[in-house]
PDB file of C-alpha atoms in Angstrom:
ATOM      1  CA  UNK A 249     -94.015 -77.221 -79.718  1.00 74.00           C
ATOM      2  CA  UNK A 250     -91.084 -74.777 -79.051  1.00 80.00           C
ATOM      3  CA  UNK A 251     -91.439 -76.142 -75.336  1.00 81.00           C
ATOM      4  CA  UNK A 252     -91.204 -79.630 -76.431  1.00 81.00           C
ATOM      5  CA  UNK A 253     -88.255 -78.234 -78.458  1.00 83.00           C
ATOM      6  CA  UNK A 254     -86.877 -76.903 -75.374  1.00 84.00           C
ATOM      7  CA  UNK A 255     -87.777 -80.142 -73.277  1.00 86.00           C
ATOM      8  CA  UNK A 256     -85.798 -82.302 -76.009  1.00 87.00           C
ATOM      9  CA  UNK A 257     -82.994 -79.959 -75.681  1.00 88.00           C
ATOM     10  CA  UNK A 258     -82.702 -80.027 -72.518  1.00 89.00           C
ATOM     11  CA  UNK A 259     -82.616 -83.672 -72.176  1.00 90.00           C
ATOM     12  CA  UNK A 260     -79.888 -84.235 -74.839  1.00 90.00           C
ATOM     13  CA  UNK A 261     -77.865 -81.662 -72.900  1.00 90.00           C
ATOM     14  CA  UNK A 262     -78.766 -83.454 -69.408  1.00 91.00           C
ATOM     15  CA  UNK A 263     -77.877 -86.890 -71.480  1.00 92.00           C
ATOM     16  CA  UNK A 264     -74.471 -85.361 -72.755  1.00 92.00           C
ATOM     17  CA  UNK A 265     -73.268 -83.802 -69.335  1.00 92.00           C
ATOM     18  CA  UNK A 266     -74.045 -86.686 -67.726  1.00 92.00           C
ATOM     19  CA  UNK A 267     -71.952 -88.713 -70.289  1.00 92.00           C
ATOM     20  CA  UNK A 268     -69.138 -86.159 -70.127  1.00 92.00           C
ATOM     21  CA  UNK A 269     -69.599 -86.794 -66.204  1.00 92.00           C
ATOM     22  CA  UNK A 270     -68.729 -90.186 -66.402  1.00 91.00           C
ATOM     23  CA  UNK A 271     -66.406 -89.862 -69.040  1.00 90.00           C
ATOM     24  CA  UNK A 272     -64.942 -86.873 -66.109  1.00 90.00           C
ATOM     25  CA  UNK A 273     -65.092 -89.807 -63.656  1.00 90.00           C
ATOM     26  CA  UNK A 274     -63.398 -92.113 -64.980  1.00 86.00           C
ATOM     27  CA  UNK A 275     -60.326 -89.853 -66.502  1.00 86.00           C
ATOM     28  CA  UNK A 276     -60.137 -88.651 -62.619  1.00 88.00           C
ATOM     29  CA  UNK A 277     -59.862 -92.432 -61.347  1.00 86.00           C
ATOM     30  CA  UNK A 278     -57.510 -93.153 -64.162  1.00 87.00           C
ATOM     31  CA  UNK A 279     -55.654 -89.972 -63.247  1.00 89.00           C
ATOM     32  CA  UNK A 280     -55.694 -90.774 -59.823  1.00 88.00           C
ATOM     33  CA  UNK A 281     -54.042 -94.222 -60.363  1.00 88.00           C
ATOM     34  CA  UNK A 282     -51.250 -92.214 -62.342  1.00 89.00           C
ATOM     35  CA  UNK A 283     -50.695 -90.143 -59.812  1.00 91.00           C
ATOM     36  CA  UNK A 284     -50.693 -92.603 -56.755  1.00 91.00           C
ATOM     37  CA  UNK A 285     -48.027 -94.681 -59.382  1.00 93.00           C
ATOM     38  CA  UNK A 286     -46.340 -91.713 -60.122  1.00 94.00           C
ATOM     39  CA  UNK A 287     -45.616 -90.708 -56.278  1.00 94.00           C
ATOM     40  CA  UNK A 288     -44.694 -94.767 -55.381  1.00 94.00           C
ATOM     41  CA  UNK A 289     -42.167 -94.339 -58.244  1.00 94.00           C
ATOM     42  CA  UNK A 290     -40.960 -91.070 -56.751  1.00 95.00           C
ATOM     43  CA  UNK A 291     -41.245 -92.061 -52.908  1.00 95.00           C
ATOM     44  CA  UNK A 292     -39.207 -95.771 -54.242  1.00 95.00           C
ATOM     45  CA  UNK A 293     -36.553 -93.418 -56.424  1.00 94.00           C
ATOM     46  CA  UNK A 294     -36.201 -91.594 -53.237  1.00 95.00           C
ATOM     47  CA  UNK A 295     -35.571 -94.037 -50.790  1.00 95.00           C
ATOM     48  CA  UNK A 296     -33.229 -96.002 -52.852  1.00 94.00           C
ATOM     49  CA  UNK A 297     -31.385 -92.668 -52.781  1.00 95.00           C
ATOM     50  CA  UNK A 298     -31.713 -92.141 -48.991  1.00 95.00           C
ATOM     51  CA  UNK A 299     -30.614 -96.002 -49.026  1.00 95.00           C
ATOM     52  CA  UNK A 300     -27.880 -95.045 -51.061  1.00 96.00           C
ATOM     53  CA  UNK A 301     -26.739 -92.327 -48.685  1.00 96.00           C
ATOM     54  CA  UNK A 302     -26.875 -94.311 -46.125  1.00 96.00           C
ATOM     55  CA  UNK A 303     -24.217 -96.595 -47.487  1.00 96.00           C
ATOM     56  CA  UNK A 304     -21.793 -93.986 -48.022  1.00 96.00           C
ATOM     57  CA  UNK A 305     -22.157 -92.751 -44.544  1.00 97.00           C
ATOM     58  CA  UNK A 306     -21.756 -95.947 -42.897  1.00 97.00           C
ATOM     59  CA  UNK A 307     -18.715 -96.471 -45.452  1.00 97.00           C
ATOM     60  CA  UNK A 308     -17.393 -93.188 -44.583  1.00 97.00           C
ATOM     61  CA  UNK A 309     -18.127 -93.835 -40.517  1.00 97.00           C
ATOM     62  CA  UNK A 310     -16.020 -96.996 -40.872  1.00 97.00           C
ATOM     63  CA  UNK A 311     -13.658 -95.076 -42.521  1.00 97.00           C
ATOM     64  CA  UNK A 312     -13.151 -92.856 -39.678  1.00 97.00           C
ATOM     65  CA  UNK A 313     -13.326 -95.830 -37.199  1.00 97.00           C
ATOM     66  CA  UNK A 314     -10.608 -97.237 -38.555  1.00 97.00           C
ATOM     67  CA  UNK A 315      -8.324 -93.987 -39.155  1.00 97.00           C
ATOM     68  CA  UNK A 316      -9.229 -93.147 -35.347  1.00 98.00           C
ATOM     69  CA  UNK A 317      -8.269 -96.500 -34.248  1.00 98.00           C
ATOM     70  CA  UNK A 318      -5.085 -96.360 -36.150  1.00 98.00           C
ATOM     71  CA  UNK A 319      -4.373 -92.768 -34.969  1.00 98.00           C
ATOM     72  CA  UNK A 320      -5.110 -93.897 -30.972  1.00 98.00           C
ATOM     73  CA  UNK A 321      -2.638 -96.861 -31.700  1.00 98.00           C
ATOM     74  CA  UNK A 322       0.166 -94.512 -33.178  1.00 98.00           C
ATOM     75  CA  UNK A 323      -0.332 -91.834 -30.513  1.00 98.00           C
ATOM     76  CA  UNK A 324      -0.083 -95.004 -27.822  1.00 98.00           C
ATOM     77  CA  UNK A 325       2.894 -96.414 -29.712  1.00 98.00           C
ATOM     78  CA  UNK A 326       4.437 -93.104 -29.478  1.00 98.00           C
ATOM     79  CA  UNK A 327       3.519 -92.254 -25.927  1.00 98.00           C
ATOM     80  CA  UNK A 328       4.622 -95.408 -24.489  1.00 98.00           C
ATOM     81  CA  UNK A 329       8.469 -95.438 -26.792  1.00 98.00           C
ATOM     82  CA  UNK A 330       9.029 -91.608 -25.771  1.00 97.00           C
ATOM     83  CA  UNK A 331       8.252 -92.092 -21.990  1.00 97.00           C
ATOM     84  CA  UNK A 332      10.451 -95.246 -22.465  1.00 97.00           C
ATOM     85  CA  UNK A 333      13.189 -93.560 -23.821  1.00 97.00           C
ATOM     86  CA  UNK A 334      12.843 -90.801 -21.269  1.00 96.00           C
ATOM     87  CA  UNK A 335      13.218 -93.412 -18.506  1.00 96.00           C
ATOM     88  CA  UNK A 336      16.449 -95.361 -19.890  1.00 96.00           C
ATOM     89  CA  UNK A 337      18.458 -91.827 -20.558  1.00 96.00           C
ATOM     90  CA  UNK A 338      17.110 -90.554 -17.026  1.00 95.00           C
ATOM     91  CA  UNK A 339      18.406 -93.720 -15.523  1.00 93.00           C
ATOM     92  CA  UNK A 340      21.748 -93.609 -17.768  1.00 91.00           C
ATOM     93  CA  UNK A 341      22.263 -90.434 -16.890  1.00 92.00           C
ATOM     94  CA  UNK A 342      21.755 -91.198 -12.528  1.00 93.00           C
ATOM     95  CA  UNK A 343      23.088 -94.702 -11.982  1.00 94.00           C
ATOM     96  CA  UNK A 344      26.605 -95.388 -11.991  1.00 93.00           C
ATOM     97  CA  UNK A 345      28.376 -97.679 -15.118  1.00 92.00           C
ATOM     98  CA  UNK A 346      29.386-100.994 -14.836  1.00 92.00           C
ATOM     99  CA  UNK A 347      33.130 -99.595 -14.342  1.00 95.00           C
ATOM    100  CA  UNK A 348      31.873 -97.253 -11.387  1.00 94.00           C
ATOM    101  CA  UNK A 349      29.873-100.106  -9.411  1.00 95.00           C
ATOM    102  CA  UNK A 350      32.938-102.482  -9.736  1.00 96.00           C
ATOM    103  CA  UNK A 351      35.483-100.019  -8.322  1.00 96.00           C
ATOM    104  CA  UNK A 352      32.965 -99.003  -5.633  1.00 96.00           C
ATOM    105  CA  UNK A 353      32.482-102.909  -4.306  1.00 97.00           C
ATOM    106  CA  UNK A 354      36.500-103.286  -4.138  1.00 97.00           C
ATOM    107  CA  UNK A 355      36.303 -99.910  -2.676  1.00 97.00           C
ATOM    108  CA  UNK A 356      34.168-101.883   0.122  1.00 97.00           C
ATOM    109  CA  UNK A 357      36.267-104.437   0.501  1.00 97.00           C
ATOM    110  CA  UNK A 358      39.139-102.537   1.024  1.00 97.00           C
ATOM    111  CA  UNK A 359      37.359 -99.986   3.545  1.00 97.00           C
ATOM    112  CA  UNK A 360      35.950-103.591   4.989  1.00 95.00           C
ATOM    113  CA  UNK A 361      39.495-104.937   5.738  1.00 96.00           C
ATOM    114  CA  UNK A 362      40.530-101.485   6.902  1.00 95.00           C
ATOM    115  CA  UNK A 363      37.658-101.337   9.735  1.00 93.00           C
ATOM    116  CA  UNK A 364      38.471-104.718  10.516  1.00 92.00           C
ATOM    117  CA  UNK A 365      42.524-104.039  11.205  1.00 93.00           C
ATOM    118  CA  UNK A 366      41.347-101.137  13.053  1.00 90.00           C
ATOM    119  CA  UNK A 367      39.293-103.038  15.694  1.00 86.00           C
ATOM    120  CA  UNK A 368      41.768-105.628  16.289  1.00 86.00           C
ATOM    121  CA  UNK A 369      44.078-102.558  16.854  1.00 85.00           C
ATOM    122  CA  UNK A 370      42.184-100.086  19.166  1.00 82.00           C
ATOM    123  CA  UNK A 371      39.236 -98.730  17.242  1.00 82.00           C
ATOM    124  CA  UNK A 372      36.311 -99.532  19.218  1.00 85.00           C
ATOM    125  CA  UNK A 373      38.533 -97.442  22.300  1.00 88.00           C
ATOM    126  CA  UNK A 374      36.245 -94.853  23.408  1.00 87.00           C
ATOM    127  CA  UNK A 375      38.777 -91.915  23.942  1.00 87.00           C
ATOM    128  CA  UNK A 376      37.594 -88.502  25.159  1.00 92.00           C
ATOM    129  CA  UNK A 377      38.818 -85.542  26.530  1.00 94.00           C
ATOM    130  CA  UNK A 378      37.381 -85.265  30.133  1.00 93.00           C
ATOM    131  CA  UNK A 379      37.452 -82.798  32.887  1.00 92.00           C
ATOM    132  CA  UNK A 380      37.851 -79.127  33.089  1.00 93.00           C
ATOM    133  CA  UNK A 381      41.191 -79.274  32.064  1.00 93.00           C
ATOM    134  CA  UNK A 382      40.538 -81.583  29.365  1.00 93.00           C
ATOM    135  CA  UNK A 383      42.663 -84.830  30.338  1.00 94.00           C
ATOM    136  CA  UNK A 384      42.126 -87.486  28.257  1.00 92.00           C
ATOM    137  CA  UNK A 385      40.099 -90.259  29.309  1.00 92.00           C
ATOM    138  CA  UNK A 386      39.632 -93.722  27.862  1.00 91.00           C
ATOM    139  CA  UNK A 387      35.747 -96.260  28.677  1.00 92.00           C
ATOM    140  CA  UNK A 388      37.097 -99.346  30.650  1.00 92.00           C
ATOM    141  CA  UNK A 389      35.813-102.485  31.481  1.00 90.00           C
ATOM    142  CA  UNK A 390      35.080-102.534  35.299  1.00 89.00           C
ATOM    143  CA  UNK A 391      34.049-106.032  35.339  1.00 91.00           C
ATOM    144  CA  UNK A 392      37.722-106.928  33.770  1.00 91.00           C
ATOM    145  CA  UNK A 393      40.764-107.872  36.540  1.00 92.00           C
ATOM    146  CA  UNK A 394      43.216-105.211  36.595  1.00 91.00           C
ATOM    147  CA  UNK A 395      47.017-105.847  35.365  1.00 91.00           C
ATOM    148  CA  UNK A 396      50.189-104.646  36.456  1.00 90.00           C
ATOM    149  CA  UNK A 397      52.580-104.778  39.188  1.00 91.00           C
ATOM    150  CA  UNK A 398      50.419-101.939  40.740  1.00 91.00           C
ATOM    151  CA  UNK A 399      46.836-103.217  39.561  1.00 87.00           C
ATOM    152  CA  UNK A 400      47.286 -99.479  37.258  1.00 86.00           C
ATOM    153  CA  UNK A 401      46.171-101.341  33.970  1.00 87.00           C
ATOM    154  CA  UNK A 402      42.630-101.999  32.921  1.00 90.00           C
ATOM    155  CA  UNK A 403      40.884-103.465  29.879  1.00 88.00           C
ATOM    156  CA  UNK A 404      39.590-101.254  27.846  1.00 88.00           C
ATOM    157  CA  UNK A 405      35.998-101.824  26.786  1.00 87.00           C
ATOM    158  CA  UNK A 406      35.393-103.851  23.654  1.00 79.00           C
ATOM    159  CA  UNK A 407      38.259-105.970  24.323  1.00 76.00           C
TER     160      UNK A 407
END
């Protein structure tokens, strides 16, 4: 009797494990299913957030696009008006005023006219001092007759 005792025992312990080992099994699947839901909530909460981030850093990157673009224009602006500037007061400063370019052309004209009254008056003579004792001597035109009662004149040449 005391082993059937035993025997019955036995089973109703066998009987209740086994029922606490489904009971075991099924809180582990449901706790499985709230932990898989409870790490797709986290993982979703986190990648919104990395989504997030990611809009501020593009936001901020097109920030700095368009303060570097605006800098690079400023700094070209800049660059081009100073070497400009630089240019016009070099070349104010080295070419000659209005005033100075009109009193050099009748400066021209004048030294013009002068060259021209000297040619009709002698300056194309080609006068030299010849010889060891330094005579003068004047080019003359061998081709051209001689003049004079004496044949002593000759054209000089150039006229």
């Amino acid at each position: 009797m005391s082993f059937g005792l035993l025997l019955e025992t036995t089973q109703t312990q066998q009987k209740l494990i086994e029922s606490s080992l489904r009971q075991l099994e099924g809180h582990t699947q449901a706790l499985d299913a709230v932990v898989r839901a409870q790490i797709r909530c986290t993982v979703i909460e986190e990648l919104g957030a990395v989504v997030e981030e990611s809009g501020r850093a593009v936001q901020a990157l097109r920030a700095l696009e368009r303060a570097a673009k605006l800098r690079f224009a400023v700094w070209t602006l800049t660059t081009t008006l100073l070497s400009g500037a630089g240019t016009a007061l070099v070349g104010w400063w080295l070419l000659p005023s209005t005033s100075q370019i009109s009193a050099l052309r009748a400066q021209r004209q004048q030294l013009g006219a002068a060259i021209g009254l000297l040619q009709q008056h002698g300056g194309l003579i080609d006068l030299r001092r010849c010889g060891s004792e330094a005579r003068w001597c004047v080019r003359v035109d061998r081709r051209a007759p001689a003049f004079g009662d004496q044949a002593d004149y000759l054209v000089v040449k150039g006229y």
